[in-house]
Short mmCIF file of C-alpha atoms in Angstrom, two decimals:
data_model
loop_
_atom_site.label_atom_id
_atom_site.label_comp_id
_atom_site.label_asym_id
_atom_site.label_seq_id
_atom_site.Cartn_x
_atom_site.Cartn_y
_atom_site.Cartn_z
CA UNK A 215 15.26 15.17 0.64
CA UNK A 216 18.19 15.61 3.18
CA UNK A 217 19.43 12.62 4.60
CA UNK A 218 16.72 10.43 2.87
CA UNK A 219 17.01 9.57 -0.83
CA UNK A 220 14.65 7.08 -3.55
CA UNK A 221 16.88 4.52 -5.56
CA UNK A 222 16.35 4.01 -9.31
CA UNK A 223 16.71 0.54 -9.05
CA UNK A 224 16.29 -2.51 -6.76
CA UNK A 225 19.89 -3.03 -6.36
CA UNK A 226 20.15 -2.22 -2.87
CA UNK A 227 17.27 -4.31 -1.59
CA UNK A 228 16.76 -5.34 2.39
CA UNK A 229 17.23 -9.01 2.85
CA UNK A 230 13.83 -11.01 3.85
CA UNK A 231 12.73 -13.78 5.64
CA UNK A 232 13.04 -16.96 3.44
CA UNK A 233 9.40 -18.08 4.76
CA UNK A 234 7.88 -14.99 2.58
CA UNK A 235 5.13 -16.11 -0.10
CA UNK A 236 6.89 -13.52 -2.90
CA UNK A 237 3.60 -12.43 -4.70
CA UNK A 238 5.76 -9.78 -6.74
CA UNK A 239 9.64 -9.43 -6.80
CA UNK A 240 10.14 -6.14 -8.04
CA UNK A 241 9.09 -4.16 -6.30
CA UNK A 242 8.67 -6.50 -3.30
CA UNK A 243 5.46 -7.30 -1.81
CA UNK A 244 5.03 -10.63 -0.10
CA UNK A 245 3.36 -12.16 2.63
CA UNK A 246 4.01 -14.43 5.24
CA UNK A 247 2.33 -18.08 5.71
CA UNK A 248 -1.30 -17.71 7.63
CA UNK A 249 -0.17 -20.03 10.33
CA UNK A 250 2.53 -17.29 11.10
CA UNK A 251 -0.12 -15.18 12.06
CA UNK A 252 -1.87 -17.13 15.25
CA UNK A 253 1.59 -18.21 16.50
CA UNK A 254 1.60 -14.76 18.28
CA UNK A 255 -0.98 -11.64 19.10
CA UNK A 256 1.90 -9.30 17.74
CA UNK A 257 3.38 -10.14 14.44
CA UNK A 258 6.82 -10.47 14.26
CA UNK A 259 8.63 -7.29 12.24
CA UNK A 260 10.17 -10.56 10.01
CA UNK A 261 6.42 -12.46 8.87
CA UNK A 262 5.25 -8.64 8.37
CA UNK A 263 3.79 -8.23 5.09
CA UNK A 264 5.45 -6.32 3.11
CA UNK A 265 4.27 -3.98 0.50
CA UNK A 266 5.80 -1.92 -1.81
CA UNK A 267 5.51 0.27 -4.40
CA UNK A 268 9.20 0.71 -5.55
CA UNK A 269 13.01 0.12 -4.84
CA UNK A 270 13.34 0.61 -0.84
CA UNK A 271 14.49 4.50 0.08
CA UNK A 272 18.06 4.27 1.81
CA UNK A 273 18.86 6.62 4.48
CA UNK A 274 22.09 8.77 4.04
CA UNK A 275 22.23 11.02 7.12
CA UNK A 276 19.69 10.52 9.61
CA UNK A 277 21.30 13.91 11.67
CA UNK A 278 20.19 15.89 8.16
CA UNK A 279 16.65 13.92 7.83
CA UNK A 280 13.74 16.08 8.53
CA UNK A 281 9.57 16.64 7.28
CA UNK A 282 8.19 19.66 6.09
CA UNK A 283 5.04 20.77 7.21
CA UNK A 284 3.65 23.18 4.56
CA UNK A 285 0.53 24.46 3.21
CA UNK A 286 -2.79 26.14 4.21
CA UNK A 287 -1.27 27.09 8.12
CA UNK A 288 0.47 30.35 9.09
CA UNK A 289 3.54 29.39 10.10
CA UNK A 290 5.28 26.11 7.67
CA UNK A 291 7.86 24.14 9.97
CA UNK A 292 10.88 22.11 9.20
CA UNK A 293 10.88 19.02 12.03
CA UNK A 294 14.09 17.00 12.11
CA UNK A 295 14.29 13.32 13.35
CA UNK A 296 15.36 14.75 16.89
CA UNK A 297 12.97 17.08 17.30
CA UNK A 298 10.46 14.22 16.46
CA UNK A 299 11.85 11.83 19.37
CA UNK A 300 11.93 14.73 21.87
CA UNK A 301 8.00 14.50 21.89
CA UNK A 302 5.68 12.71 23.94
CA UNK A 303 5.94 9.23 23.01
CA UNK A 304 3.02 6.55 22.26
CA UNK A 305 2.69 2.83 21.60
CA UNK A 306 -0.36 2.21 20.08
CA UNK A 307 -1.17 -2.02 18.76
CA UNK A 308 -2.80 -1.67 16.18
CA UNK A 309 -3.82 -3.82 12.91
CA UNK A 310 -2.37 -2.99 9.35
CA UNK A 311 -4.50 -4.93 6.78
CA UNK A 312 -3.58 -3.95 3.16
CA UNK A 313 -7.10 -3.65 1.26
CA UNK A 314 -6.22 -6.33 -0.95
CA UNK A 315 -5.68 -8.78 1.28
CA UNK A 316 -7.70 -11.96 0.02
CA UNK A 317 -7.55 -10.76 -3.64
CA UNK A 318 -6.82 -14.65 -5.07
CA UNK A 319 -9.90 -15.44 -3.32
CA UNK A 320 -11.78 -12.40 -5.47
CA UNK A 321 -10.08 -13.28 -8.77
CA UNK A 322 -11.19 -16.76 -8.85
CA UNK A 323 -14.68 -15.51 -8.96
CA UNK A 324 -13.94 -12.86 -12.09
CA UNK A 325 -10.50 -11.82 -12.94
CA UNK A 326 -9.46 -8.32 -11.30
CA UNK A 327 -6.61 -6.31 -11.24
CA UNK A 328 -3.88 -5.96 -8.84
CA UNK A 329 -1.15 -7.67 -6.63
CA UNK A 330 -2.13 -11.68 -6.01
CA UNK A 331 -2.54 -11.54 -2.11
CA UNK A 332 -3.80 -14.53 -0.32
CA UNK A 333 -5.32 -14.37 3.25
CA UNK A 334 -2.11 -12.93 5.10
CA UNK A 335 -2.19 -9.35 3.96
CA UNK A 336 -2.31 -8.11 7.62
CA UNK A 337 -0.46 -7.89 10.63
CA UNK A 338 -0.38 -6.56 14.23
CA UNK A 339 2.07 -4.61 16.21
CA UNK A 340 2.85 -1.86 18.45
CA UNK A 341 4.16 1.35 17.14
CA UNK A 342 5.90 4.04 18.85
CA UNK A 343 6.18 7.75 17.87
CA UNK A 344 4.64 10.54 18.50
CA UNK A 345 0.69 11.37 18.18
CA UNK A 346 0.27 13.90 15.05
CA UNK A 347 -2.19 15.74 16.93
CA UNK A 348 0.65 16.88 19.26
CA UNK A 349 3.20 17.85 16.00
CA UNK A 350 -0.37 19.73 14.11
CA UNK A 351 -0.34 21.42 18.05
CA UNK A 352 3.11 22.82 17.10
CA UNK A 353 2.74 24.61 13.89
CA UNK A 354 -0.50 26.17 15.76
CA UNK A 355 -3.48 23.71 14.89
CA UNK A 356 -5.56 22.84 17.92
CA UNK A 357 -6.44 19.65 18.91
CA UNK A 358 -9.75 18.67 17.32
CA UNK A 359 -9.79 21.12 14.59
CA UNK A 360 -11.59 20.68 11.53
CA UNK A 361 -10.31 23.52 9.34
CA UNK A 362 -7.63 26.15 10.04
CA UNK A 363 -7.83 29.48 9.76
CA UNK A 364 -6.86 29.12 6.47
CA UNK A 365 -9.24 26.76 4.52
CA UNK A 366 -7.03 23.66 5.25
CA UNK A 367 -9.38 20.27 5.79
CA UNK A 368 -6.93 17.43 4.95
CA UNK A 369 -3.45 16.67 5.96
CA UNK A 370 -1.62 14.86 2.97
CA UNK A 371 1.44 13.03 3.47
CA UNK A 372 4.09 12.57 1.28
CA UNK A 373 6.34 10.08 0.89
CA UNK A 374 10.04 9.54 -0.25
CA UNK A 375 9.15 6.46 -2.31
CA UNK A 376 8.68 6.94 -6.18
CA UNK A 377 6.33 4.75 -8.01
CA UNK A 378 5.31 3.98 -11.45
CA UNK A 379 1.55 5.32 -11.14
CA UNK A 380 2.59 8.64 -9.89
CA UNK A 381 4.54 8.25 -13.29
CA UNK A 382 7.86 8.61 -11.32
CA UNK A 383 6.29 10.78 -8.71
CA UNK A 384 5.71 10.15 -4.77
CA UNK A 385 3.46 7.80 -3.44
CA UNK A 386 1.12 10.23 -1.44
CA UNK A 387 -2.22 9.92 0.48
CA UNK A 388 -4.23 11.83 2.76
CA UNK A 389 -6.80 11.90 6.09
CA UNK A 390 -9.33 14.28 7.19
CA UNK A 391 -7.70 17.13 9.70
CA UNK A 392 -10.50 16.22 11.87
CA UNK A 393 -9.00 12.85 12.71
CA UNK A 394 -5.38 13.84 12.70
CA UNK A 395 -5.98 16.57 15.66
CA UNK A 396 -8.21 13.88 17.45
CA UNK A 397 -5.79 12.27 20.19
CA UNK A 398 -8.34 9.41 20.23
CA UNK A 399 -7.76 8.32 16.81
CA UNK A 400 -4.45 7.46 17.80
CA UNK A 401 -2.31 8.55 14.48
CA UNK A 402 1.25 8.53 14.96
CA UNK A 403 4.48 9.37 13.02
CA UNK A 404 6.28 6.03 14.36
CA UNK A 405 9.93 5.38 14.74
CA UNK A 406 9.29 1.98 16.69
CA UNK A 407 7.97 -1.48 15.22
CA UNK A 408 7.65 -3.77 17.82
CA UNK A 409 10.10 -1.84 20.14
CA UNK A 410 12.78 -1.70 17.52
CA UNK A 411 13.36 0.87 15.40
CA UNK A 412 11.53 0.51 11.98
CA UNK A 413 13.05 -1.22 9.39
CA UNK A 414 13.94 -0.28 5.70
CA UNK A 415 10.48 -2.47 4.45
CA UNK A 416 8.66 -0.67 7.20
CA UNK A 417 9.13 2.85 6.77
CA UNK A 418 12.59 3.76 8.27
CA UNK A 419 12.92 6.16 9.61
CA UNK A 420 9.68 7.66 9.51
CA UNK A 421 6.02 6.62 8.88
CA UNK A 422 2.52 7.62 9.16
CA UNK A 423 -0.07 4.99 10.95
CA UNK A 424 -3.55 5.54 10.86
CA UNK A 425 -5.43 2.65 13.07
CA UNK A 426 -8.49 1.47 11.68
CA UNK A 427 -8.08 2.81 8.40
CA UNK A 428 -7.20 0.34 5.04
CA UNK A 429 -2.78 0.22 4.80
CA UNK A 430 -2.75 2.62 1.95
CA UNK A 431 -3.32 5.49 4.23
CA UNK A 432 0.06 5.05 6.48
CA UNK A 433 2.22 6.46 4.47
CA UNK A 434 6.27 5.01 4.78
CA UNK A 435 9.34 7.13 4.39
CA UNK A 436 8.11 10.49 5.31
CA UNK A 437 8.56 13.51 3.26
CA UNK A 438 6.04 16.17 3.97
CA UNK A 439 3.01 17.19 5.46
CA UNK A 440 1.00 19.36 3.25
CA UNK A 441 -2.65 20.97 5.11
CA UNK A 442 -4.66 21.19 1.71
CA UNK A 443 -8.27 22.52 1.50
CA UNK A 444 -9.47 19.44 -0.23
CA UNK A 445 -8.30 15.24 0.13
CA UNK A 446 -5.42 14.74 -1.70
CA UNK A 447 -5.53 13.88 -5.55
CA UNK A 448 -2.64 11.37 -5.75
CA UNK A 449 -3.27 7.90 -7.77
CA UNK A 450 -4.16 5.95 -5.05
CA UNK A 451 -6.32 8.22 -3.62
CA UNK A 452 -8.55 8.98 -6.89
CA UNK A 453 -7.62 6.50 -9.26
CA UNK A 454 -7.39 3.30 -6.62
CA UNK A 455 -8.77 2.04 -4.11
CA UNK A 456 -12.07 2.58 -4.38
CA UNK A 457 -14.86 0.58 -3.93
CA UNK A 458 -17.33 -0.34 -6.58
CA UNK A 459 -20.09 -2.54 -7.17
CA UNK A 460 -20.18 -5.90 -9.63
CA UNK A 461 -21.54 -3.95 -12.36
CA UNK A 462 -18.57 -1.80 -12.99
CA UNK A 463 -15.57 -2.60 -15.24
CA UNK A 464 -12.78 -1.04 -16.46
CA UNK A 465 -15.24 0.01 -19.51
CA UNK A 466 -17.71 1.77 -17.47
CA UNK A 467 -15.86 3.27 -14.64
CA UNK A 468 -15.66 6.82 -13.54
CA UNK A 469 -13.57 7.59 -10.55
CA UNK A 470 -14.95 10.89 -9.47
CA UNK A 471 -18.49 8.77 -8.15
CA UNK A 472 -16.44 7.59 -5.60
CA UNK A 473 -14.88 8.34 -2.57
CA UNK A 474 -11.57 6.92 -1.22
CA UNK A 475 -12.09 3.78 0.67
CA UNK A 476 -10.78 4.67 4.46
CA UNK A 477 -12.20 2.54 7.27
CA UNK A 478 -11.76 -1.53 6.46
CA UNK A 479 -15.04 -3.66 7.14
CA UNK A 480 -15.55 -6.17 9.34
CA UNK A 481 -13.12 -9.32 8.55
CA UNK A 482 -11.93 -13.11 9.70
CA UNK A 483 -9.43 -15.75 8.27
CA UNK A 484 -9.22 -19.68 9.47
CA UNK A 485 -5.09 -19.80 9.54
CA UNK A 486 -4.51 -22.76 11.31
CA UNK A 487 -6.09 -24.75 7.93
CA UNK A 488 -4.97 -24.18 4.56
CA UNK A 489 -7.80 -23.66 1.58
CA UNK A 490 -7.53 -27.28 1.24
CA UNK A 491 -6.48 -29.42 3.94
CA UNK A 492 -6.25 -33.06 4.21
CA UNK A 493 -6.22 -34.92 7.64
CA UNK A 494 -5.04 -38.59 7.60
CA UNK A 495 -6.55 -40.44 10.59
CA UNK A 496 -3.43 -42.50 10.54
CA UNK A 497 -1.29 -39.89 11.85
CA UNK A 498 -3.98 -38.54 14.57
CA UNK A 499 -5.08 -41.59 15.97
CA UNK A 500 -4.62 -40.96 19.67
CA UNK A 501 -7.80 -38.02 18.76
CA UNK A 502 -10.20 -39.79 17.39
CA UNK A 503 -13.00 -41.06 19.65
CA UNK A 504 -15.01 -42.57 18.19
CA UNK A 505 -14.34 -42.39 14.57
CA UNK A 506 -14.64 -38.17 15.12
CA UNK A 507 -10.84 -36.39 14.50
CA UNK A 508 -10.11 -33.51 16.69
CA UNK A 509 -9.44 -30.34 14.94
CA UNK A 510 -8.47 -27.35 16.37
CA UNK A 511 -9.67 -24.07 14.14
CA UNK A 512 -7.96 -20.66 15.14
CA UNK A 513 -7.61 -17.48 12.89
CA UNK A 514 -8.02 -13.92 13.00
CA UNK A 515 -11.05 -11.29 12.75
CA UNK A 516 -10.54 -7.36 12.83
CA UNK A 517 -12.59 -4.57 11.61
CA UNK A 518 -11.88 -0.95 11.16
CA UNK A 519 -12.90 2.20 12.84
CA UNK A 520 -12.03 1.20 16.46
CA UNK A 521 -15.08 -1.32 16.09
CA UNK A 522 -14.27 -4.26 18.43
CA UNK A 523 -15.47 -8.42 17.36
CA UNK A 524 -18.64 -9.05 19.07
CA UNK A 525 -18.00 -12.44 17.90
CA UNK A 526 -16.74 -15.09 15.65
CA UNK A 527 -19.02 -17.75 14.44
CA UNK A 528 -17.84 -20.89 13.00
CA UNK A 529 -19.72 -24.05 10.94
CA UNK A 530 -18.71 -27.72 10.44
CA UNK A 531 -21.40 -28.54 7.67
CA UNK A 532 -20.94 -25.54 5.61
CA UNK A 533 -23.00 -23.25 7.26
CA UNK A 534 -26.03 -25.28 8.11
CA UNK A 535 -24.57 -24.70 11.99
CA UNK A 536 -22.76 -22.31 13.93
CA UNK A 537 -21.11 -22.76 17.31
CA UNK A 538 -19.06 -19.37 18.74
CA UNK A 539 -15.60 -19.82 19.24
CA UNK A 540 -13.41 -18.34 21.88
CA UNK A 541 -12.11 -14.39 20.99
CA UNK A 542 -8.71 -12.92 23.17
CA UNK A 543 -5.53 -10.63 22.66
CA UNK A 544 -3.80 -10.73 25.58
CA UNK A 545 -3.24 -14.57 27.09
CA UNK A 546 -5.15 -14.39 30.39
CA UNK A 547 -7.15 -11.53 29.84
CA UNK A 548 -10.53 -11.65 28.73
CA UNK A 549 -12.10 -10.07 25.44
CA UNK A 550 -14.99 -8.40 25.77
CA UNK A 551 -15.78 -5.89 22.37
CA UNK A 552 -14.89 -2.14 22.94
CA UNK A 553 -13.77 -3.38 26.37
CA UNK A 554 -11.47 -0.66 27.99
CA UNK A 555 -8.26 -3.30 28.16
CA UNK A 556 -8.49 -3.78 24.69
CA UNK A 557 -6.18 -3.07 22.15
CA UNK A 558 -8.77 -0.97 20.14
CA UNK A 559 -7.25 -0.84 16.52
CA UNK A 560 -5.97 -4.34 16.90
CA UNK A 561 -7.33 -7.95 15.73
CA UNK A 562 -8.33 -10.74 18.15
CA UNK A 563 -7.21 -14.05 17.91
CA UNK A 564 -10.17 -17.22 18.11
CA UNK A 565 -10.23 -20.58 18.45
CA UNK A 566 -12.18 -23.51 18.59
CA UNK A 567 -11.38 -27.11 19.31
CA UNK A 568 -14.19 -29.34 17.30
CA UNK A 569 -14.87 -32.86 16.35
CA UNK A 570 -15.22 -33.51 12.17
CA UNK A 571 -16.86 -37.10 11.36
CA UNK A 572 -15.74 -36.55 7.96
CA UNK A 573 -14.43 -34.51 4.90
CA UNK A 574 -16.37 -31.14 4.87
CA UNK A 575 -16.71 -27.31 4.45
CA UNK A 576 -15.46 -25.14 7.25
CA UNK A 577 -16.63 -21.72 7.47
CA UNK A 578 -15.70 -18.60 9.90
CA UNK A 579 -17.66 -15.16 9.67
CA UNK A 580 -17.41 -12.27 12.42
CA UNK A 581 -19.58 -10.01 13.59
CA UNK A 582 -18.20 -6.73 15.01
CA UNK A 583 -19.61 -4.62 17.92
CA UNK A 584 -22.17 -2.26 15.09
CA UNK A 585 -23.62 -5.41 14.03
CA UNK A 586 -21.32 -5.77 10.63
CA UNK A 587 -21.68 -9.15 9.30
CA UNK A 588 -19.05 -10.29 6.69
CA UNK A 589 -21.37 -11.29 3.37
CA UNK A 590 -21.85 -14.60 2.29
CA UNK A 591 -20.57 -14.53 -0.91
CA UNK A 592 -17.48 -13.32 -2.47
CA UNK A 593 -19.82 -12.55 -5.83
CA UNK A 594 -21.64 -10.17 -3.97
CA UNK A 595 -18.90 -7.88 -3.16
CA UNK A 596 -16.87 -8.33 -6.48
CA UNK A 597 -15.02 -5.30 -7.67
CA UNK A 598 -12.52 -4.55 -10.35
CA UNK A 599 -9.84 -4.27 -8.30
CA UNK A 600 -10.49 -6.85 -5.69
CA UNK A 601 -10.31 -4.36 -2.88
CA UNK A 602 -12.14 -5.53 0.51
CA UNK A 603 -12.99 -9.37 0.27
CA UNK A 604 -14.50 -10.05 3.20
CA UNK A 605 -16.54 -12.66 2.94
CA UNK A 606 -17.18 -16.03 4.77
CA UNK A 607 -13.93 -17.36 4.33
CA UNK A 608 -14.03 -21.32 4.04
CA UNK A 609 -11.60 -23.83 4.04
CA UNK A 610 -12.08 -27.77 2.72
CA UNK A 611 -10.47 -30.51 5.03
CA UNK A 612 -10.40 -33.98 3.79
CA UNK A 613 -10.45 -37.12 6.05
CA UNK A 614 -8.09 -39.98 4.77
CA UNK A 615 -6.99 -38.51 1.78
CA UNK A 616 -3.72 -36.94 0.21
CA UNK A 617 -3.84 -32.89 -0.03
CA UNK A 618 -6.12 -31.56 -2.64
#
């Protein structure tokens, strides 16, 4: 593509924050420490997880860097970076969550295949571009339209980045037309991260977000838009993920029974406490009354489809109990599900300030505003590919004794 090329190898790399958990070097996907993620409501572009399918595309000539829009429409365009900018221009918050976040979790249950993410697959910030349903508008397709004149049902998007599984080809994915000419579903081509331009990791100069919707939908490094009469039929649309049930293995599966996984489920993390924490009394002494030790419990919850948290519910004992801990975005503002000042495609942040007697299980599970309730076990939800663990996530702290 004009001003936008794919290297062959991974020796012109970005440089990363040194705090990054590498999970896989080449090509890069890493993840930031969960503590990172409750020290703010919008993730730094730095603790950002990154994930990648290849070496990172270099820009030659931004002036010459432009998408095509092709396919089942009656007039294909050719939109250069300017022409982009000169649109109407949105920040939207929203939450990125790649849908293997919590994978290690999943694998210690029954091995599965895929990149080894812990819990801090995720991230929140604001984007800024321009809504997609105001480009479609363009080329002549109203805003919520199903199907053009033409047959076309799907907008694809294609990206510069070449990966293995495309067997050298472009990493590509697709999204109903329905919700790409729906201004309410919020899907930009951003240019901004955070109020900076994107960076190389993050799609620069060009990327799809679709709120709400797994990672593997918002597509970096823009190519083209293709309007195609059915969902696109890329690898990691057909061929990944997908979500199956216990019973099927990499002996027994067939694709084609199953449709690409889109909207993330309900989902909450403890960050402030690591899987296994220890807590020395020694070192905390001016908190514990009588013989209890203060601990303060914070995380994040999310869930997809513009579905607020009705609430997060945390236990002590390992689930015999539940108390409801406090849910928020903005500092000073209070969070009240689907509320009209919320940040609709983004996480909230809880918290909870409790007193442990002694060593024990601590569990968080949220509850979104449709009544979706994370599952209790991670065995329930097992699946090859360890897609969409989002069960009770529990962490073990330890009173008076070195880390586990």
């Amino acid at each position: 593509m004009p001003g936008l090329s794919g290297p062959s190898d991974y020796s012109q790399e970005p440089s990363r924050h040194p705090c990054l958990h590498i999970n896989a070097k080449e090509p890069f996907n890493a993840e930031p420490p969960r503590s990172a993620l409750v020290s703010s409501y919008v993730t730094p572009v730095e603790l950002f997880f990154k994930r990648n399918h290849g070496p990172i595309p270099l820009v030659d000539d931004i002036e010459r860097y432009c998408v095509d829009i092709n396919g089942l429409i009656e007039t294909p365009k050719k939109l250069y970076f300017r022409d982009i900018r000169m649109l109407p221009k949105y920040n939207v918050t929203a939450t990125l969550q790649c849908a293997g976040n919590r994978r290690t979790a999943m694998s210690i249950t029954r091995k599965v295949k895929g990149v080894g993410w812990n819990v801090s697959a995720i991230g929140n910030a604001v984007w800024g571009g321009a809504k997609l349903a105001d480009i479609l508008e363009l080329i002549g397709v109203p805003k919520l339209t199903s199907s053009t004149q033409s047959g076309g049902k799907h907008i694809e998007f294609v990206s510069i980045d070449k990966c293995e599984e495309e067997n050298g080809g472009p990493y590509k994915a697709s999204i109903p037309l329905s919700q790409a000419t729906n201004p309410e579903a919020d899907v930009l081509l951003a240019y901004e991260m955070n109020g900076e331009p994107l960076n190389r990791d993050h799609g620069y100069p060009l990327r799809v977000i679709v709120p709400g919707v797994i990672g593997a939908r918002s597509v970096k490094w823009l190519d083209s838009i293709n309007i195609i009469a059915e969902e696109c039929q890329g690898f990691f649309m057909q061929k990944d993920y997908k979500m199956f049930p216990p019973s099927v293995d990499w002996g027994n599966i067939s694709w084609n029974t199953r449709k690409p996984q889109m909207d993330f489920p309900v989902q909450s993390v403890i960050c402030s406490l690591e899987d296994a924490q220890s807590i020395k009394p020694g070192k905390v002494r001016s908190l514990c009354i009588h013989s209890f030790i203060k601990v303060r419990i914070s995380g994040y919850a999310v869930s997809g489809g513009c579905r607020g948290i009705e609430r997060v519910d945390v236990s002590i004992d390992g689930g015999k109990t539940w108390r409801e801990a406090t849910r928020f975005q903005k500092t000073g503002t209070p969070y009240i599900a689907d509320g009209i000042s919320n940040d609709k495609w983004a996480w909230v942040l809880f918290e909870l300030t409790v007193d442990i007697p002694q060593s024990t299980e601590i569990i968080a599970k949220a509850v979104d505003s449709a009544a979706n309730v994370q599952p209790e076990k991670v065995q329930d939800i097992w699946n090859l590919r360890g897609i969409l663990n989002t069960s009770w996530h529990r962490v073990h702290v330890r009173i008076g004794h070195s880390n586990m």
